[in-house]
PDB file of C-alpha atoms in Angstrom:
ATOM      1  CA  MET L   1     -33.668 -40.131  34.063  1.00  0.00           C
ATOM      2  CA  TYR L   2     -33.025 -36.357  34.365  1.00  0.00           C
ATOM      3  CA  PHE L   3     -29.391 -37.460  35.300  1.00  0.00           C
ATOM      4  CA  LYS L   4     -28.508 -40.383  33.427  1.00  0.00           C
ATOM      5  CA  ASP L   5     -25.883 -38.088  31.617  1.00  0.00           C
ATOM      6  CA  ILE L   6     -23.553 -37.521  34.544  1.00  0.00           C
ATOM      7  CA  GLU L   7     -20.153 -38.610  34.879  1.00  0.00           C
ATOM      8  CA  ASP L   8     -19.053 -41.045  38.010  1.00  0.00           C
ATOM      9  CA  PRO L   9     -16.483 -38.807  39.144  1.00  0.00           C
ATOM     10  CA  ARG L  10     -15.258 -42.137  41.355  1.00  0.00           C
ATOM     11  CA  LYS L  11     -12.556 -44.036  39.550  1.00  0.00           C
ATOM     12  CA  GLY L  12     -11.541 -47.698  40.787  1.00  0.00           C
ATOM     13  CA  TRP L  13     -12.405 -50.355  43.311  1.00  0.00           C
ATOM     14  CA  ASN L  14     -13.209 -48.322  46.301  1.00  0.00           C
ATOM     15  CA  VAL L  15     -16.823 -47.219  44.260  1.00  0.00           C
ATOM     16  CA  GLN L  16     -18.944 -49.396  46.237  1.00  0.00           C
ATOM     17  CA  TYR L  17     -22.313 -47.474  46.019  1.00  0.00           C
ATOM     18  CA  PRO L  18     -23.538 -46.695  42.825  1.00  0.00           C
ATOM     19  CA  LEU L  19     -23.664 -43.228  41.557  1.00  0.00           C
ATOM     20  CA  GLU L  20     -27.386 -43.335  41.084  1.00  0.00           C
ATOM     21  CA  GLU L  21     -28.300 -45.132  45.028  1.00  0.00           C
ATOM     22  CA  VAL L  22     -26.144 -41.959  45.865  1.00  0.00           C
ATOM     23  CA  MET L  23     -28.428 -40.010  43.521  1.00  0.00           C
ATOM     24  CA  LEU L  24     -31.644 -40.458  44.760  1.00  0.00           C
ATOM     25  CA  VAL L  25     -31.447 -40.642  48.101  1.00  0.00           C
ATOM     26  CA  ALA L  26     -29.686 -37.008  47.490  1.00  0.00           C
ATOM     27  CA  MET L  27     -32.458 -36.456  45.698  1.00  0.00           C
ATOM     28  CA  VAL L  28     -35.032 -37.883  48.217  1.00  0.00           C
ATOM     29  CA  SER L  29     -33.015 -36.040  51.653  1.00  0.00           C
ATOM     30  CA  PHE L  30     -33.331 -32.302  49.287  1.00  0.00           C
ATOM     31  CA  LEU L  31     -36.949 -32.709  48.282  1.00  0.00           C
ATOM     32  CA  VAL L  32     -37.927 -33.105  52.199  1.00  0.00           C
ATOM     33  CA  GLY L  33     -35.662 -30.198  53.760  1.00  0.00           C
ATOM     34  CA  GLY L  34     -32.791 -31.969  54.003  1.00  0.00           C
ATOM     35  CA  GLU L  35     -29.977 -29.119  54.209  1.00  0.00           C
ATOM     36  CA  GLY L  36     -26.440 -31.327  54.160  1.00  0.00           C
ATOM     37  CA  PHE L  37     -24.870 -34.832  53.840  1.00  0.00           C
ATOM     38  CA  GLU L  38     -25.253 -35.595  57.643  1.00  0.00           C
ATOM     39  CA  ASP L  39     -29.493 -35.299  56.643  1.00  0.00           C
ATOM     40  CA  MET L  40     -29.148 -37.166  53.145  1.00  0.00           C
ATOM     41  CA  LYS L  41     -27.154 -40.364  55.777  1.00  0.00           C
ATOM     42  CA  GLU L  42     -29.928 -39.885  57.842  1.00  0.00           C
ATOM     43  CA  MET L  43     -32.341 -40.202  55.505  1.00  0.00           C
ATOM     44  CA  GLY L  44     -30.517 -43.625  54.193  1.00  0.00           C
ATOM     45  CA  GLU L  45     -29.943 -45.220  56.765  1.00  0.00           C
ATOM     46  CA  VAL L  46     -33.788 -44.521  57.945  1.00  0.00           C
ATOM     47  CA  TRP L  47     -35.610 -44.948  54.044  1.00  0.00           C
ATOM     48  CA  VAL L  48     -33.197 -47.683  53.341  1.00  0.00           C
ATOM     49  CA  GLU L  49     -35.846 -49.902  52.408  1.00  0.00           C
ATOM     50  CA  GLU L  50     -37.690 -47.795  50.638  1.00  0.00           C
ATOM     51  CA  PHE L  51     -34.541 -47.032  48.666  1.00  0.00           C
ATOM     52  CA  ARG L  52     -34.521 -50.947  48.343  1.00  0.00           C
ATOM     53  CA  LYS L  53     -37.534 -50.818  45.827  1.00  0.00           C
ATOM     54  CA  TYR L  54     -36.481 -48.412  42.909  1.00  0.00           C
ATOM     55  CA  TYR L  55     -32.297 -50.155  43.482  1.00  0.00           C
ATOM     56  CA  PRO L  56     -30.509 -52.900  44.805  1.00  0.00           C
ATOM     57  CA  PHE L  57     -28.455 -51.026  47.849  1.00  0.00           C
ATOM     58  CA  GLU L  58     -26.706 -54.518  49.100  1.00  0.00           C
ATOM     59  CA  ARG L  59     -23.886 -52.982  51.025  1.00  0.00           C
ATOM     60  CA  GLY L  60     -26.880 -50.362  52.627  1.00  0.00           C
ATOM     61  CA  THR L  61     -27.062 -46.242  51.788  1.00  0.00           C
ATOM     62  CA  PRO L  62     -23.896 -44.293  52.292  1.00  0.00           C
ATOM     63  CA  SER L  63     -22.260 -42.304  54.382  1.00  0.00           C
ATOM     64  CA  ALA L  64     -21.443 -38.609  54.930  1.00  0.00           C
ATOM     65  CA  ASP L  65     -18.646 -38.853  53.131  1.00  0.00           C
ATOM     66  CA  THR L  66     -19.092 -41.089  50.531  1.00  0.00           C
ATOM     67  CA  PHE L  67     -22.399 -38.172  49.229  1.00  0.00           C
ATOM     68  CA  ARG L  68     -18.978 -34.986  50.304  1.00  0.00           C
ATOM     69  CA  ASN L  69     -16.620 -37.098  47.840  1.00  0.00           C
ATOM     70  CA  VAL L  70     -19.744 -37.624  44.609  1.00  0.00           C
ATOM     71  CA  PHE L  71     -20.802 -33.920  45.292  1.00  0.00           C
ATOM     72  CA  MET L  72     -17.272 -32.780  45.225  1.00  0.00           C
ATOM     73  CA  GLY L  73     -15.857 -34.208  42.174  1.00  0.00           C
ATOM     74  CA  LEU L  74     -18.843 -33.988  39.994  1.00  0.00           C
ATOM     75  CA  ASP L  75     -18.558 -31.708  37.378  1.00  0.00           C
ATOM     76  CA  PRO L  76     -21.275 -28.574  38.630  1.00  0.00           C
ATOM     77  CA  ARG L  77     -21.676 -26.865  34.833  1.00  0.00           C
ATOM     78  CA  LYS L  78     -23.131 -31.093  34.279  1.00  0.00           C
ATOM     79  CA  PHE L  79     -24.937 -30.475  36.291  1.00  0.00           C
ATOM     80  CA  GLY L  80     -26.604 -27.987  37.143  1.00  0.00           C
ATOM     81  CA  ALA L  81     -27.879 -28.445  33.874  1.00  0.00           C
ATOM     82  CA  CYS L  82     -29.734 -31.967  35.267  1.00  0.00           C
ATOM     83  CA  PHE L  83     -30.616 -30.597  38.052  1.00  0.00           C
ATOM     84  CA  ALA L  84     -32.225 -27.233  36.395  1.00  0.00           C
ATOM     85  CA  GLU L  85     -34.158 -30.097  34.813  1.00  0.00           C
ATOM     86  CA  TRP L  86     -35.761 -31.692  37.285  1.00  0.00           C
ATOM     87  CA  MET L  87     -36.473 -29.054  39.134  1.00  0.00           C
ATOM     88  CA  LYS L  88     -39.259 -28.000  36.047  1.00  0.00           C
ATOM     89  CA  TYR L  89     -40.170 -31.249  36.239  1.00  0.00           C
ATOM     90  CA  VAL L  90     -40.738 -31.185  40.493  1.00  0.00           C
ATOM     91  CA  HIS L  91     -41.696 -27.575  40.243  1.00  0.00           C
ATOM     92  CA  ALA L  92     -43.800 -27.103  36.906  1.00  0.00           C
ATOM     93  CA  ASN L  93     -46.369 -24.332  35.385  1.00  0.00           C
ATOM     94  CA  VAL L  94     -44.055 -21.975  37.781  1.00  0.00           C
ATOM     95  CA  GLU L  95     -45.095 -18.298  39.005  1.00  0.00           C
ATOM     96  CA  GLY L  96     -44.689 -15.315  41.363  1.00  0.00           C
ATOM     97  CA  LEU L  97     -40.982 -14.549  41.846  1.00  0.00           C
ATOM     98  CA  ILE L  98     -37.555 -15.524  40.823  1.00  0.00           C
ATOM     99  CA  ALA L  99     -35.173 -14.233  42.370  1.00  0.00           C
ATOM    100  CA  ILE L 100     -31.347 -14.266  40.642  1.00  0.00           C
ATOM    101  CA  ASP L 101     -28.720 -13.280  42.873  1.00  0.00           C
ATOM    102  CA  GLY L 102     -25.033 -14.051  42.694  1.00  0.00           C
ATOM    103  CA  LYS L 103     -22.733 -13.890  46.151  1.00  0.00           C
ATOM    104  CA  SER L 104     -19.448 -14.728  46.336  1.00  0.00           C
ATOM    105  CA  SER L 105     -18.352 -18.044  48.245  1.00  0.00           C
ATOM    106  CA  ARG L 106     -16.206 -17.304  52.204  1.00  0.00           C
ATOM    107  CA  GLY L 107     -13.541 -19.106  52.396  1.00  0.00           C
ATOM    108  CA  SER L 108     -13.277 -19.746  48.045  1.00  0.00           C
ATOM    109  CA  ALA L 109     -10.434 -17.924  47.517  1.00  0.00           C
ATOM    110  CA  GLY L 110      -6.890 -18.999  47.000  1.00  0.00           C
ATOM    111  CA  ARG L 111      -3.508 -18.380  46.646  1.00  0.00           C
ATOM    112  CA  GLY L 112      -3.764 -15.476  43.362  1.00  0.00           C
ATOM    113  CA  LYS L 113      -7.329 -16.704  43.075  1.00  0.00           C
ATOM    114  CA  SER L 114     -11.022 -14.570  43.308  1.00  0.00           C
ATOM    115  CA  PRO L 115     -13.293 -17.031  45.247  1.00  0.00           C
ATOM    116  CA  ILE L 116     -15.618 -18.739  43.360  1.00  0.00           C
ATOM    117  CA  SER L 117     -19.170 -17.426  42.456  1.00  0.00           C
ATOM    118  CA  THR L 118     -22.810 -18.258  42.622  1.00  0.00           C
ATOM    119  CA  VAL L 119     -25.255 -17.277  40.603  1.00  0.00           C
ATOM    120  CA  SER L 120     -28.740 -18.919  41.029  1.00  0.00           C
ATOM    121  CA  ALA L 121     -32.432 -18.708  40.372  1.00  0.00           C
ATOM    122  CA  TYR L 122     -34.861 -18.769  43.815  1.00  0.00           C
ATOM    123  CA  CYS L 123     -38.317 -19.216  43.785  1.00  0.00           C
ATOM    124  CA  HIS L 124     -40.039 -16.905  46.536  1.00  0.00           C
ATOM    125  CA  GLU L 125     -43.516 -19.291  46.393  1.00  0.00           C
ATOM    126  CA  ARG L 126     -42.287 -22.721  46.158  1.00  0.00           C
ATOM    127  CA  GLY L 127     -39.296 -21.842  48.665  1.00  0.00           C
ATOM    128  CA  VAL L 128     -36.704 -23.518  46.579  1.00  0.00           C
ATOM    129  CA  VAL L 129     -33.407 -22.489  44.104  1.00  0.00           C
ATOM    130  CA  MET L 130     -34.578 -23.506  40.650  1.00  0.00           C
ATOM    131  CA  ALA L 131     -31.041 -23.574  39.473  1.00  0.00           C
ATOM    132  CA  CYS L 132     -27.314 -22.484  39.914  1.00  0.00           C
ATOM    133  CA  ILE L 133     -24.143 -21.912  37.533  1.00  0.00           C
ATOM    134  CA  ASP L 134     -20.925 -21.197  39.980  1.00  0.00           C
ATOM    135  CA  THR L 135     -18.283 -18.427  37.871  1.00  0.00           C
ATOM    136  CA  ASP L 136     -15.263 -18.305  38.641  1.00  0.00           C
ATOM    137  CA  ASP L 137     -14.626 -13.903  38.640  1.00  0.00           C
ATOM    138  CA  LYS L 138     -17.877 -12.451  40.372  1.00  0.00           C
ATOM    139  CA  SER L 139     -16.927  -9.648  37.355  1.00  0.00           C
ATOM    140  CA  ASN L 140     -18.004 -12.932  35.220  1.00  0.00           C
ATOM    141  CA  GLU L 141     -21.740 -13.470  36.460  1.00  0.00           C
ATOM    142  CA  ILE L 142     -23.604 -11.066  33.914  1.00  0.00           C
ATOM    143  CA  THR L 143     -21.951 -14.395  31.672  1.00  0.00           C
ATOM    144  CA  VAL L 144     -23.417 -16.789  32.937  1.00  0.00           C
ATOM    145  CA  LEU L 145     -26.584 -15.951  33.805  1.00  0.00           C
ATOM    146  CA  PRO L 146     -28.080 -15.616  29.506  1.00  0.00           C
ATOM    147  CA  GLN L 147     -27.191 -19.610  30.280  1.00  0.00           C
ATOM    148  CA  LEU L 148     -28.862 -19.362  33.848  1.00  0.00           C
ATOM    149  CA  LEU L 149     -32.458 -17.809  32.233  1.00  0.00           C
ATOM    150  CA  ASP L 150     -32.137 -20.373  29.629  1.00  0.00           C
ATOM    151  CA  MET L 151     -32.803 -23.322  32.981  1.00  0.00           C
ATOM    152  CA  LEU L 152     -35.729 -21.523  34.043  1.00  0.00           C
ATOM    153  CA  SER L 153     -38.920 -22.150  32.405  1.00  0.00           C
ATOM    154  CA  LEU L 154     -40.204 -17.874  33.330  1.00  0.00           C
ATOM    155  CA  GLU L 155     -43.687 -17.810  31.556  1.00  0.00           C
ATOM    156  CA  LYS L 156     -46.269 -16.498  34.278  1.00  0.00           C
ATOM    157  CA  ALA L 157     -42.925 -15.759  36.327  1.00  0.00           C
ATOM    158  CA  VAL L 158     -41.661 -12.103  36.827  1.00  0.00           C
ATOM    159  CA  VAL L 159     -38.154 -12.584  37.209  1.00  0.00           C
ATOM    160  CA  SER L 160     -35.803  -9.609  39.733  1.00  0.00           C
ATOM    161  CA  ILE L 161     -32.157  -9.102  39.129  1.00  0.00           C
ATOM    162  CA  ASP L 162     -29.386  -6.157  40.732  1.00  0.00           C
ATOM    163  CA  ALA L 163     -27.749  -4.088  38.336  1.00  0.00           C
ATOM    164  CA  MET L 164     -25.924  -6.526  37.481  1.00  0.00           C
ATOM    165  CA  GLY L 165     -28.687  -8.254  34.592  1.00  0.00           C
ATOM    166  CA  CYS L 166     -29.966  -4.639  33.369  1.00  0.00           C
ATOM    167  CA  GLN L 167     -28.744  -5.828  30.053  1.00  0.00           C
ATOM    168  CA  LYS L 168     -30.837  -5.384  26.989  1.00  0.00           C
ATOM    169  CA  ALA L 169     -29.939  -9.026  25.477  1.00  0.00           C
ATOM    170  CA  VAL L 170     -31.443  -9.721  29.413  1.00  0.00           C
ATOM    171  CA  VAL L 171     -34.609  -7.703  28.768  1.00  0.00           C
ATOM    172  CA  GLU L 172     -35.404  -9.641  26.290  1.00  0.00           C
ATOM    173  CA  SER L 173     -34.103 -13.451  27.109  1.00  0.00           C
ATOM    174  CA  VAL L 174     -37.100 -12.758  29.695  1.00  0.00           C
ATOM    175  CA  ILE L 175     -39.639 -11.163  27.578  1.00  0.00           C
ATOM    176  CA  GLY L 176     -38.369 -13.701  24.898  1.00  0.00           C
ATOM    177  CA  LYS L 177     -39.725 -16.916  27.509  1.00  0.00           C
ATOM    178  CA  LYS L 178     -43.090 -15.236  27.931  1.00  0.00           C
ATOM    179  CA  GLY L 179     -41.702 -13.860  31.057  1.00  0.00           C
ATOM    180  CA  GLN L 180     -41.341 -10.809  33.937  1.00  0.00           C
ATOM    181  CA  TYR L 181     -39.110  -8.633  35.315  1.00  0.00           C
ATOM    182  CA  VAL L 182     -38.098  -6.097  36.961  1.00  0.00           C
ATOM    183  CA  ILE L 183     -34.451  -4.692  37.120  1.00  0.00           C
ATOM    184  CA  SER L 184     -32.128  -2.452  39.048  1.00  0.00           C
ATOM    185  CA  LEU L 185     -31.415   0.007  37.186  1.00  0.00           C
ATOM    186  CA  LYS L 186     -27.931   1.704  38.111  1.00  0.00           C
ATOM    187  CA  GLY L 187     -25.422   3.796  36.600  1.00  0.00           C
ATOM    188  CA  ASN L 188     -24.309   0.667  34.478  1.00  0.00           C
ATOM    189  CA  GLN L 189     -26.868   2.101  31.650  1.00  0.00           C
ATOM    190  CA  GLU L 190     -25.211   4.868  32.152  1.00  0.00           C
ATOM    191  CA  LYS L 191     -28.415   7.419  29.771  1.00  0.00           C
ATOM    192  CA  LEU L 192     -31.587   5.238  31.275  1.00  0.00           C
ATOM    193  CA  HIS L 193     -30.555   6.005  34.412  1.00  0.00           C
ATOM    194  CA  ASP L 194     -29.409   9.715  34.404  1.00  0.00           C
ATOM    195  CA  GLU L 195     -33.133   9.999  32.600  1.00  0.00           C
ATOM    196  CA  VAL L 196     -34.832   7.472  34.925  1.00  0.00           C
ATOM    197  CA  ARG L 197     -33.811   9.597  37.700  1.00  0.00           C
ATOM    198  CA  GLY L 198     -34.460  12.941  36.455  1.00  0.00           C
ATOM    199  CA  PHE L 199     -38.007  12.101  35.305  1.00  0.00           C
ATOM    200  CA  PHE L 200     -38.320  11.958  39.407  1.00  0.00           C
ATOM    201  CA  GLU L 201     -35.871  14.390  40.781  1.00  0.00           C
ATOM    202  CA  ALA L 202     -38.698  16.738  38.888  1.00  0.00           C
ATOM    203  CA  VAL L 203     -41.970  15.122  40.414  1.00  0.00           C
ATOM    204  CA  LEU L 204     -40.181  15.898  43.759  1.00  0.00           C
ATOM    205  CA  ASP L 205     -39.641  18.825  43.169  1.00  0.00           C
ATOM    206  CA  ASN L 206     -43.023  20.012  41.439  1.00  0.00           C
ATOM    207  CA  HIS L 207     -45.198  17.907  44.088  1.00  0.00           C
ATOM    208  CA  PRO L 208     -42.789  18.014  47.781  1.00  0.00           C
ATOM    209  CA  ASP L 209     -43.626  14.032  49.462  1.00  0.00           C
ATOM    210  CA  PHE L 210     -45.436  13.676  45.757  1.00  0.00           C
ATOM    211  CA  GLU L 211     -48.784  15.935  46.714  1.00  0.00           C
ATOM    212  CA  GLY L 212     -50.756  16.255  44.179  1.00  0.00           C
ATOM    213  CA  VAL L 213     -49.003  14.117  42.104  1.00  0.00           C
ATOM    214  CA  GLY L 214     -51.893  12.070  40.890  1.00  0.00           C
ATOM    215  CA  GLU L 215     -53.140  15.721  38.701  1.00  0.00           C
ATOM    216  CA  GLU L 216     -50.702  16.130  36.910  1.00  0.00           C
ATOM    217  CA  PHE L 217     -49.116  11.452  36.509  1.00  0.00           C
ATOM    218  CA  GLU L 218     -50.894   8.187  36.951  1.00  0.00           C
ATOM    219  CA  MET L 219     -48.170   7.149  40.150  1.00  0.00           C
ATOM    220  CA  ASP L 220     -48.736   4.375  42.679  1.00  0.00           C
ATOM    221  CA  ILE L 221     -47.329   5.319  46.215  1.00  0.00           C
ATOM    222  CA  HIS L 222     -46.970   2.591  48.710  1.00  0.00           C
ATOM    223  CA  ASP L 223     -45.069   3.754  51.808  1.00  0.00           C
ATOM    224  CA  TYR L 224     -43.738   1.225  54.768  1.00  0.00           C
ATOM    225  CA  SER L 225     -41.832   0.994  57.722  1.00  0.00           C
ATOM    226  CA  GLU L 226     -40.144  -2.390  59.695  1.00  0.00           C
ATOM    227  CA  LYS L 227     -38.214  -2.503  62.716  1.00  0.00           C
ATOM    228  CA  SER L 228     -35.864  -5.102  63.121  1.00  0.00           C
ATOM    229  CA  LYS L 229     -32.757  -5.245  65.543  1.00  0.00           C
ATOM    230  CA  GLY L 230     -32.827  -1.896  66.973  1.00  0.00           C
ATOM    231  CA  ARG L 231     -33.290  -0.373  64.079  1.00  0.00           C
ATOM    232  CA  GLU L 232     -36.091   0.869  62.299  1.00  0.00           C
ATOM    233  CA  CYS L 233     -36.372   1.151  58.601  1.00  0.00           C
ATOM    234  CA  ARG L 234     -38.811   2.926  56.157  1.00  0.00           C
ATOM    235  CA  ARG L 235     -39.033   3.499  52.734  1.00  0.00           C
ATOM    236  CA  ARG L 236     -41.135   4.736  49.690  1.00  0.00           C
ATOM    237  CA  ILE L 237     -41.906   4.196  46.358  1.00  0.00           C
ATOM    238  CA  ALA L 238     -43.278   4.658  43.254  1.00  0.00           C
ATOM    239  CA  VAL L 239     -44.154   3.724  40.852  1.00  0.00           C
ATOM    240  CA  THR L 240     -45.925   4.946  36.945  1.00  0.00           C
ATOM    241  CA  SER L 241     -46.599   3.335  33.960  1.00  0.00           C
ATOM    242  CA  ASP L 242     -47.109   7.143  32.179  1.00  0.00           C
ATOM    243  CA  PHE L 243     -43.776   8.097  30.714  1.00  0.00           C
ATOM    244  CA  CYS L 244     -41.863  11.181  30.453  1.00  0.00           C
ATOM    245  CA  PRO L 245     -40.285  12.263  27.446  1.00  0.00           C
ATOM    246  CA  GLY L 246     -36.820  11.576  27.968  1.00  0.00           C
ATOM    247  CA  VAL L 247     -37.661   7.957  29.563  1.00  0.00           C
ATOM    248  CA  ALA L 248     -40.816   6.624  26.464  1.00  0.00           C
ATOM    249  CA  PRO L 249     -38.043   6.826  23.730  1.00  0.00           C
ATOM    250  CA  PHE L 250     -35.670   3.861  25.552  1.00  0.00           C
ATOM    251  CA  ARG L 251     -39.037   1.538  25.552  1.00  0.00           C
ATOM    252  CA  LYS L 252     -37.610   0.699  21.442  1.00  0.00           C
ATOM    253  CA  GLN L 253     -34.574  -0.581  23.583  1.00  0.00           C
ATOM    254  CA  TRP L 254     -35.953  -1.937  26.013  1.00  0.00           C
ATOM    255  CA  LYS L 255     -37.973  -5.330  25.734  1.00  0.00           C
ATOM    256  CA  GLY L 256     -40.977  -5.401  27.768  1.00  0.00           C
ATOM    257  CA  LEU L 257     -40.696  -1.925  29.224  1.00  0.00           C
ATOM    258  CA  GLU L 258     -44.322  -0.776  30.812  1.00  0.00           C
ATOM    259  CA  SER L 259     -43.419   1.030  34.049  1.00  0.00           C
ATOM    260  CA  ILE L 260     -40.277   2.614  36.300  1.00  0.00           C
ATOM    261  CA  ALA L 261     -40.096   3.067  39.435  1.00  0.00           C
ATOM    262  CA  MET L 262     -38.186   4.844  42.658  1.00  0.00           C
ATOM    263  CA  VAL L 263     -37.294   3.616  46.326  1.00  0.00           C
ATOM    264  CA  GLU L 264     -36.456   5.526  49.196  1.00  0.00           C
ATOM    265  CA  SER L 265     -35.469   4.341  51.986  1.00  0.00           C
ATOM    266  CA  TRP L 266     -34.949   6.282  55.520  1.00  0.00           C
ATOM    267  CA  CYS L 267     -32.743   4.126  58.327  1.00  0.00           C
ATOM    268  CA  THR L 268     -32.237   5.034  61.965  1.00  0.00           C
ATOM    269  CA  ARG L 269     -30.637   3.060  63.824  1.00  0.00           C
ATOM    270  CA  ASN L 270     -30.069   2.360  67.781  1.00  0.00           C
TER     271      ASN L 270
END
């Protein structure tokens, strides 16, 4: 039902496995933790009789190469949209953190071409990618971000995005879908960044290590450390909704802005 608009990229006499049979095995493999085309092949071989309750599978189940050829030939945008609709059904009423991030694919760059980049939405609570969109250039990630957000059900979810998504239109989209957001703030939003940074620097000047800060501001401080592979990291996070005069006016421009935070980190190697 959710993939009925997908066009089969294969043509001619060589189509031995109907697209609906290929998609059924692939999606079931995905649901049980399959990670590649070999897993799809093995899933089909083991559960072929179960799959025949839904489709004939007259030639058995496809090979790994068939799965690979089909998915490499699909229109990625159309498949991504259908996949997102299916994920909404499978994981309805998602709550918690949805992390949006962009990654470039190694080895995908050709002569005179940038590597393929993918912007994806990962649900931490469910451990699945809810939706993803490919873009030809990493610099174009911001242009596909609104399309990705449109694919998602965000009510009761918190969306985290790096500085790429620190845009007024992005936060309006999240709030418009009844979600909340945590977005990195860097120099691409110069005025807001300067005010927030100046606020926390002034707080630390007057309250070294945040000693006694609670007498002046309502502020939560969280400090923790972790060790891994010869590296020790300490992070301190300060969060406040008690805005100073310089930051307060931005609440009118940035829909849903309720708190600002600062993260400090120290890392010691070996």
